[in-house]
C-alpha positions as a Python dict, from the first residue, in 0.01 Angstrom:
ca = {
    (1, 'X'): (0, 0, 0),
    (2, 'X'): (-156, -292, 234),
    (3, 'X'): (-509, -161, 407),
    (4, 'X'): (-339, -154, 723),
    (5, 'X'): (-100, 99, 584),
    (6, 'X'): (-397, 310, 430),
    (7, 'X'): (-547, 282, 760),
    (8, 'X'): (-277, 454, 947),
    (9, 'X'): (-205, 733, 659),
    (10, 'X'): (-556, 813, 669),
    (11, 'X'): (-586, 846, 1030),
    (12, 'X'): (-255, 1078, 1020),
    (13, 'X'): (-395, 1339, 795),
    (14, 'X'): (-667, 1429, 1056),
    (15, 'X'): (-424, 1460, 1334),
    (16, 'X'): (-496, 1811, 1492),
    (17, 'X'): (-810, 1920, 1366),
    (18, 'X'): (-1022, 2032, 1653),
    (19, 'X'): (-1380, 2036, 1747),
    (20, 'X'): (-1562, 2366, 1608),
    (21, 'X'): (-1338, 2408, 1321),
    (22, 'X'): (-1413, 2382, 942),
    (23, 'X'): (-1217, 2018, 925),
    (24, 'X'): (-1400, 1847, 1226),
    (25, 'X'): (-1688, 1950, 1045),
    (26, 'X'): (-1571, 1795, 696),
    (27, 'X'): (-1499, 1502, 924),
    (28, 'X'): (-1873, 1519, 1025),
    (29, 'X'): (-2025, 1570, 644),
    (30, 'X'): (-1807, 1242, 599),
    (31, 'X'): (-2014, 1082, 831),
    (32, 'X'): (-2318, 1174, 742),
    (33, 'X'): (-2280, 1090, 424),
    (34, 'X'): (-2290, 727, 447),
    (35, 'X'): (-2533, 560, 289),
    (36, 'X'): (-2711, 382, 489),
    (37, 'X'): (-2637, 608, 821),
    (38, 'X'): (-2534, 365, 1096),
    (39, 'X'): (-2886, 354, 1277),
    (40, 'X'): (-3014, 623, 1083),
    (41, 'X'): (-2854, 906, 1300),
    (42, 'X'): (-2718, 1226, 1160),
    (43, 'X'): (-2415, 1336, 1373),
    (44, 'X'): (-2414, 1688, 1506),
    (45, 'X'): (-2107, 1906, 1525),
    (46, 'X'): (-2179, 1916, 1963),
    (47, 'X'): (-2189, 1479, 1921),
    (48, 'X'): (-1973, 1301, 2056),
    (49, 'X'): (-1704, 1166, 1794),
    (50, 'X'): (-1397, 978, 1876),
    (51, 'X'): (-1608, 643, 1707),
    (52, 'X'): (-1718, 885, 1413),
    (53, 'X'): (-1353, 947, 1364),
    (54, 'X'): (-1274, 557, 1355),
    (55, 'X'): (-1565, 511, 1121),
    (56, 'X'): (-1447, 744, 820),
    (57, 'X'): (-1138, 690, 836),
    (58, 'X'): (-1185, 320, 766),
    (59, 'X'): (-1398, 458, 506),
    (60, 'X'): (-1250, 680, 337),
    (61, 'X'): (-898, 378, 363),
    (62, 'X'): (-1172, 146, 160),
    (63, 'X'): (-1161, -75, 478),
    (64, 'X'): (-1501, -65, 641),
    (65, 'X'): (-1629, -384, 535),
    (66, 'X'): (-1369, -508, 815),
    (67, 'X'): (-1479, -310, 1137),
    (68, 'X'): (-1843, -215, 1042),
    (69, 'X'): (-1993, 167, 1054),
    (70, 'X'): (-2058, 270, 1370),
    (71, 'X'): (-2105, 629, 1605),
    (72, 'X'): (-2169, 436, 1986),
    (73, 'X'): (-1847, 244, 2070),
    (74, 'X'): (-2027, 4, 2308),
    (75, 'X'): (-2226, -113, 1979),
    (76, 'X'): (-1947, -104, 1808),
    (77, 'X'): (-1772, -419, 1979),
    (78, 'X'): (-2114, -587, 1910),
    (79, 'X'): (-2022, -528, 1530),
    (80, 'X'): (-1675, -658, 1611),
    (81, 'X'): (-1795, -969, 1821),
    (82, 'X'): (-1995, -1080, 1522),
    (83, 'X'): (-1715, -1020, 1281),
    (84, 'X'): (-1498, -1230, 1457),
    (85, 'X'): (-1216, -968, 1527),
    (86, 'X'): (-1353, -895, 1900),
    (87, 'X'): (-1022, -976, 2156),
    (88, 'X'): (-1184, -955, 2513),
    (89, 'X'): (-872, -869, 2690),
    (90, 'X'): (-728, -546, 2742),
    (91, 'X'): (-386, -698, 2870),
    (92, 'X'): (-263, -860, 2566),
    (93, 'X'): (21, -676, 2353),
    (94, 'X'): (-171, -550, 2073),
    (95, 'X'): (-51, -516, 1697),
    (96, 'X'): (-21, -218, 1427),
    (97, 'X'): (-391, -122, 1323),
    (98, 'X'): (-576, -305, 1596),
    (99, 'X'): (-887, -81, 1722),
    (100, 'X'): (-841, -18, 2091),
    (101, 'X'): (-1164, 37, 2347),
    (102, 'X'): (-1129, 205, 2651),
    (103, 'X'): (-1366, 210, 2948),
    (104, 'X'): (-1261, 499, 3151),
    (105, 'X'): (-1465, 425, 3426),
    (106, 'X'): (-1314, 112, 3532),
    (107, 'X'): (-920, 145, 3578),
    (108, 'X'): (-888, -234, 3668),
    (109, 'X'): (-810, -496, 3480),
    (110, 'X'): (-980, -734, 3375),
    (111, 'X'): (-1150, -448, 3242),
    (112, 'X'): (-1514, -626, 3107),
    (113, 'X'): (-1757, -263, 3154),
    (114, 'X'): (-1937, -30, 2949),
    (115, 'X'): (-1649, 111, 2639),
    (116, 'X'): (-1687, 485, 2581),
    (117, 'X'): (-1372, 518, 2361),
    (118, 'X'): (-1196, 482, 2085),
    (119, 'X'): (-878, 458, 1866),
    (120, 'X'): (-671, 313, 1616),
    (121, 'X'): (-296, 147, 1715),
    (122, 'X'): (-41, 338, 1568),
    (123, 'X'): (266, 181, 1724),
    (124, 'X'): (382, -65, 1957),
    (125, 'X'): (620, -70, 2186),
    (126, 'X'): (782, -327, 2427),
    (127, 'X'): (569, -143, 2727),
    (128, 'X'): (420, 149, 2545),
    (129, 'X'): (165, 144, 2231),
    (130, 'X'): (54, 496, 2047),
    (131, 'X'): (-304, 536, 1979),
    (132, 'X'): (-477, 764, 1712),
    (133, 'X'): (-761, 911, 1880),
    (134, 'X'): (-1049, 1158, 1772),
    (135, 'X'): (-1197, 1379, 2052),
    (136, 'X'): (-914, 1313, 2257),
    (137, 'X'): (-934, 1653, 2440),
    (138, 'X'): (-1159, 1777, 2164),
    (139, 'X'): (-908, 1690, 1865),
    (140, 'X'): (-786, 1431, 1706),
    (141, 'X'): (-422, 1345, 1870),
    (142, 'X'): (-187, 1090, 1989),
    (143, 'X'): (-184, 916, 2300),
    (144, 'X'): (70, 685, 2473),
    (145, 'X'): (-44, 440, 2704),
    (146, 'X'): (73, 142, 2866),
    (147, 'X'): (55, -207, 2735),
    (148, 'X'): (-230, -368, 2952),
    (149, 'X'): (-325, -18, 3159),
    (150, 'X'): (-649, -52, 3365),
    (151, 'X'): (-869, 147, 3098),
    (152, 'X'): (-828, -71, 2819),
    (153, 'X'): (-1176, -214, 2781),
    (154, 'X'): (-1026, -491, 2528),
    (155, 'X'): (-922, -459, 2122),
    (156, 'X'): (-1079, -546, 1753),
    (157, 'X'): (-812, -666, 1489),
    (158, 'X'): (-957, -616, 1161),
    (159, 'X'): (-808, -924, 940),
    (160, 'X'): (-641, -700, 717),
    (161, 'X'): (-458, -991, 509),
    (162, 'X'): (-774, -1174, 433),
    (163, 'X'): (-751, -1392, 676),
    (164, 'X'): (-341, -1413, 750),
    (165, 'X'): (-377, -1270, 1081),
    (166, 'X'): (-668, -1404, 1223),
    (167, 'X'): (-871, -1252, 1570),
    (168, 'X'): (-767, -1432, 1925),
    (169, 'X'): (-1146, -1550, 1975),
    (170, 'X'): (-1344, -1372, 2271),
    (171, 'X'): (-1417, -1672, 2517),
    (172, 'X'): (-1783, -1830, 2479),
    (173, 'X'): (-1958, -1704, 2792),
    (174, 'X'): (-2030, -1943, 3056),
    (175, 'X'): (-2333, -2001, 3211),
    (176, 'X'): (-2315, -1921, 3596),
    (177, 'X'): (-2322, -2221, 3763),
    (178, 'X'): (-2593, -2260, 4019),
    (179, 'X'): (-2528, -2106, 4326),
    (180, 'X'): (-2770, -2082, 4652),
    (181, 'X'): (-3047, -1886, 4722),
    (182, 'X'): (-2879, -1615, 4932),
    (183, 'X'): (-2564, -1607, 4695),
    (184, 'X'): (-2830, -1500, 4374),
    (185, 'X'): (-3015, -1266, 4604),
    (186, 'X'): (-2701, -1101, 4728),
    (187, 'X'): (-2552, -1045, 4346),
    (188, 'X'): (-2932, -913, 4282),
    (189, 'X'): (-2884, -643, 4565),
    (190, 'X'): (-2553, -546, 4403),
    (191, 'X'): (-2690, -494, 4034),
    (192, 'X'): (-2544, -846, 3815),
    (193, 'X'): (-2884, -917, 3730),
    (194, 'X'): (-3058, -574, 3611),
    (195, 'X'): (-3354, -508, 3684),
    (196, 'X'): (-3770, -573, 3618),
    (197, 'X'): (-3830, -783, 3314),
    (198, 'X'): (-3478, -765, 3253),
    (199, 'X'): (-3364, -913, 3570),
    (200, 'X'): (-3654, -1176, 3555),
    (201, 'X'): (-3540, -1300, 3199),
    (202, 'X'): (-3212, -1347, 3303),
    (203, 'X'): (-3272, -1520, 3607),
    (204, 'X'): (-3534, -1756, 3462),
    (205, 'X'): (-3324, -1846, 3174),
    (206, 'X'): (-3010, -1937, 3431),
    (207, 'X'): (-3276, -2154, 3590),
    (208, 'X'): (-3365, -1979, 3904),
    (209, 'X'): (-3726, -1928, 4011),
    (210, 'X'): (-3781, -1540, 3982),
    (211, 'X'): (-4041, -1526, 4277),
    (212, 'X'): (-3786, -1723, 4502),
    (213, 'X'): (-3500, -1500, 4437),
    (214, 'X'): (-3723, -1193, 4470),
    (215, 'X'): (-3864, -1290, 4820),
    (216, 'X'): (-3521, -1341, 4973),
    (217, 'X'): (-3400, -1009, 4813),
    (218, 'X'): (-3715, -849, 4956),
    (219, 'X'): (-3572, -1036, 5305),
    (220, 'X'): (-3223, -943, 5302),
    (221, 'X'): (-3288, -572, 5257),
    (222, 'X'): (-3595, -567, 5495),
    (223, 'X'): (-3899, -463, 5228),
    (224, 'X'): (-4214, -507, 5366),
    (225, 'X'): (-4457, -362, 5124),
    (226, 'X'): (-4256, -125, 4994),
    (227, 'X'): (-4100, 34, 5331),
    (228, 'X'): (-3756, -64, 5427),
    (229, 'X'): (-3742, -216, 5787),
    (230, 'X'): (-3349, -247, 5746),
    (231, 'X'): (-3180, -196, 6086),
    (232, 'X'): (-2895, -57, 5927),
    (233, 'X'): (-3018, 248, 5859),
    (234, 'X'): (-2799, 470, 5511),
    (235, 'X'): (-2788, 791, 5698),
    (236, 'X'): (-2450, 918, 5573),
    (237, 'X'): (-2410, 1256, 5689),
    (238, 'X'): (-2161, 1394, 5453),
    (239, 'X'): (-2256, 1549, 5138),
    (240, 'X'): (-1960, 1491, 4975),
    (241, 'X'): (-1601, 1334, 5044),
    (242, 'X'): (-1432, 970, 5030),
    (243, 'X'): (-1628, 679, 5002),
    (244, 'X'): (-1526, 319, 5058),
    (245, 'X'): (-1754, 62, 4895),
    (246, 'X'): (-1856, -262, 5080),
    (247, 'X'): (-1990, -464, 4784),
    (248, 'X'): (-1974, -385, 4431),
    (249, 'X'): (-2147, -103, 4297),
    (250, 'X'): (-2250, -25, 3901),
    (251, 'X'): (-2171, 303, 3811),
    (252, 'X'): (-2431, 483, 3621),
    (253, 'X'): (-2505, 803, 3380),
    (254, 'X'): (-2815, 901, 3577),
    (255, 'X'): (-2958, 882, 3964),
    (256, 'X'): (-3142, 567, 3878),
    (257, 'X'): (-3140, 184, 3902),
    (258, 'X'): (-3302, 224, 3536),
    (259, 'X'): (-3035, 425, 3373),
    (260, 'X'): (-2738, 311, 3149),
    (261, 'X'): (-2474, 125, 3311),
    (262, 'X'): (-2113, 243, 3253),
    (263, 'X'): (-1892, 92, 3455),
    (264, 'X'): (-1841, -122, 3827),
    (265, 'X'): (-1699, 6, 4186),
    (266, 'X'): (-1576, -324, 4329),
    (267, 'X'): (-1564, -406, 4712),
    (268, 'X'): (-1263, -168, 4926),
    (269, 'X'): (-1228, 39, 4599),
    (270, 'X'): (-1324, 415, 4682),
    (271, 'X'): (-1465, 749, 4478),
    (272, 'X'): (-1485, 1139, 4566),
    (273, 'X'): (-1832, 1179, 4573),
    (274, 'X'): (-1888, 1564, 4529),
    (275, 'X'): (-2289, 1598, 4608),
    (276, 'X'): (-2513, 1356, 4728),
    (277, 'X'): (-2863, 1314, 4611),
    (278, 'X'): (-3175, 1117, 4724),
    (279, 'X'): (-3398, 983, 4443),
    (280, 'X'): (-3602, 699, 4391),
    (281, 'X'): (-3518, 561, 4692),
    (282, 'X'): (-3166, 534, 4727),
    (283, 'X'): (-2893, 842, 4823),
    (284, 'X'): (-2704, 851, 4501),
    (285, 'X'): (-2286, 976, 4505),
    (286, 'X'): (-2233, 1254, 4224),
    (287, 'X'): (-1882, 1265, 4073),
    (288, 'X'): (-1676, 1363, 3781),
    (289, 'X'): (-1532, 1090, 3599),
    (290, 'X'): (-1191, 1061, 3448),
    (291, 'X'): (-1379, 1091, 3121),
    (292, 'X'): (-1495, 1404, 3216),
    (293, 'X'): (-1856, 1273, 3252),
    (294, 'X'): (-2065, 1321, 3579),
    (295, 'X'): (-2170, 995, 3687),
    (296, 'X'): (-2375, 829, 3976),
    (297, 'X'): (-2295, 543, 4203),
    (298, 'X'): (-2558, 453, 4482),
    (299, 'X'): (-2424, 491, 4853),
    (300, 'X'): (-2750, 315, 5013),
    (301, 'X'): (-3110, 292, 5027),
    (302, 'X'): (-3288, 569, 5232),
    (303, 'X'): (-3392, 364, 5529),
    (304, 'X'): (-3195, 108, 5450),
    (305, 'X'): (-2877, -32, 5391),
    (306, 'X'): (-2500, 136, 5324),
    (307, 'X'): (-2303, 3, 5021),
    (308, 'X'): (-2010, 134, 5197),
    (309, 'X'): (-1895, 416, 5468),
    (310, 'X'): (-1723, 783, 5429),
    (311, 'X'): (-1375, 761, 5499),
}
């Protein structure tokens, strides 16, 4: 039997156990018991698990020197970007026992945000492919999903053969090329270059003076010592509704311009927010994701201005 095959027949035998029962938490005790525990963390039964799932049953196939051990499927494609197997693209055709991503977030394509699932390729069709999935609606089960569907964050392809069916290499990233003043401020204001140290690291090493940038930001949203002066004053009256974005917008897991990013709102693409909420200076949209996660996008800055208008 070739590891692809032992893959694939190990990933079958856990189809329909569900969370809570005895076998998802024999799935867990699997986990666990790696030695050493990917980062040191001890799964709980209440985790999250579809990248658990992924991660025994390459182990228990004898097949996790290829993919790496992992529980966070956004660190998981760092494992598989320096293993070589890493395939940014979530429209290519993928093959029998490639690892698909998903970013369900983002249903666009080219899909490049934060990945917060996971499978295992079971079959592939000419427009169709079958995924094994754990914690796909708390259980491991099948899904069917279209060959390059927005979601798809990208694929791994373990080299199963020992080297016969080598990774499509993820293209070397580019260096932005130098734009003006106003252009770097304006991505700034729409959250490419993070933020505090962060954002000054990353603008210092493209070769942008930091202080420069910063002072036009401060002048194209109207901060004068820490009070907006923006004419356009974010006053949206609705508390929850359609909104339209005007620039792109990072979606995130908490109210805050510090919090994890998980995705991206692009410009004309709208959201239903269901509550709006004011904190740390901005009026923050709260919705329910497709994932089932509540997540946050930011609508404005109180005082200042709209990232987009209630339609």
């Amino acid at each position: 039997m070739t590891a692809v095959d032992r893959v694939l027949s190990e990933a079958k035998k856990w189809i329909g156990v569900k969370q809570g029962t005895a076998k998802h938490k024999n799935l867990v005790d699997a986990y666990n018991s790696i030695s050493p525990k990917p980062r040191g963390y001890t799964l709980k039964t209440t985790d999250d698990w579809c990248d658990a799932f992924v991660t025994v049953v390459f182990d228990k196939a004898g097949a996790s020197n290829l993919i790496g051990r992992e529980v966070g499927v956004q660190r998981h494609i760092d494992i598989f970007k320096s293993k070589g197997i890493w395939i940014e693209d979530g429209r290519i055709k993928p093959q029998v026992g490639d690892i698909i991503t998903y970013n369900w977030d983002d249903g666009t394509q080219p899909n490049t945000g934060w990945a917060d699932h996971i499978g295992i390729v079971e079959k592939v069709g000419t427009k169709y492919i079958t995924v094994i999935e754990g914690n796909i609606s708390h259980r491991v089960d099948r899904r069917r999903i279209e060959i390059g569907h927005g979601n798809i964050r990208g694929y791994a392809r373990p080299n199963y053969a020992g080297g016969s069916q080598p990774a499509v290499p993820a293209q070397p990233e580019k260096k932005p090329a130098k734009k003006s003043i106003n252009e770097i401020a304006q991505e700034v204001i729409d959250g490419k270059w993070g933020n505090g140290s962060e954002r000054k690291s990353k603008l210092e090493s493209a070769g942008y003076n930091y202080t420069t940038v910063q002072n036009k930001v401060n002048a194209l949203l109207g901060v004068s010592g820490g009070a907006t002066q923006q004419s356009k004053t974010a006053k949206p009256v609705k508390k929850s509704g359609r909104w339209q974005f005007s620039t792109n917008v990072n979606i995130r897991s908490k109210p805050s311009i510090n919090s994890e990013k998980v995705g991206l709102y692009r410009t004309g693409q709208t959201v239903d927010i269901s509550n709006t909420i004011q904190k740390g200076g901005y009026l923050w949209g709260e919705y329910k994701a497709y994932s089932g996660n509540i997540r946050y996008v930011a609508l404005g800055i109180i005082g200042g201005i709209q990232y987009g208008k209630w339609i």
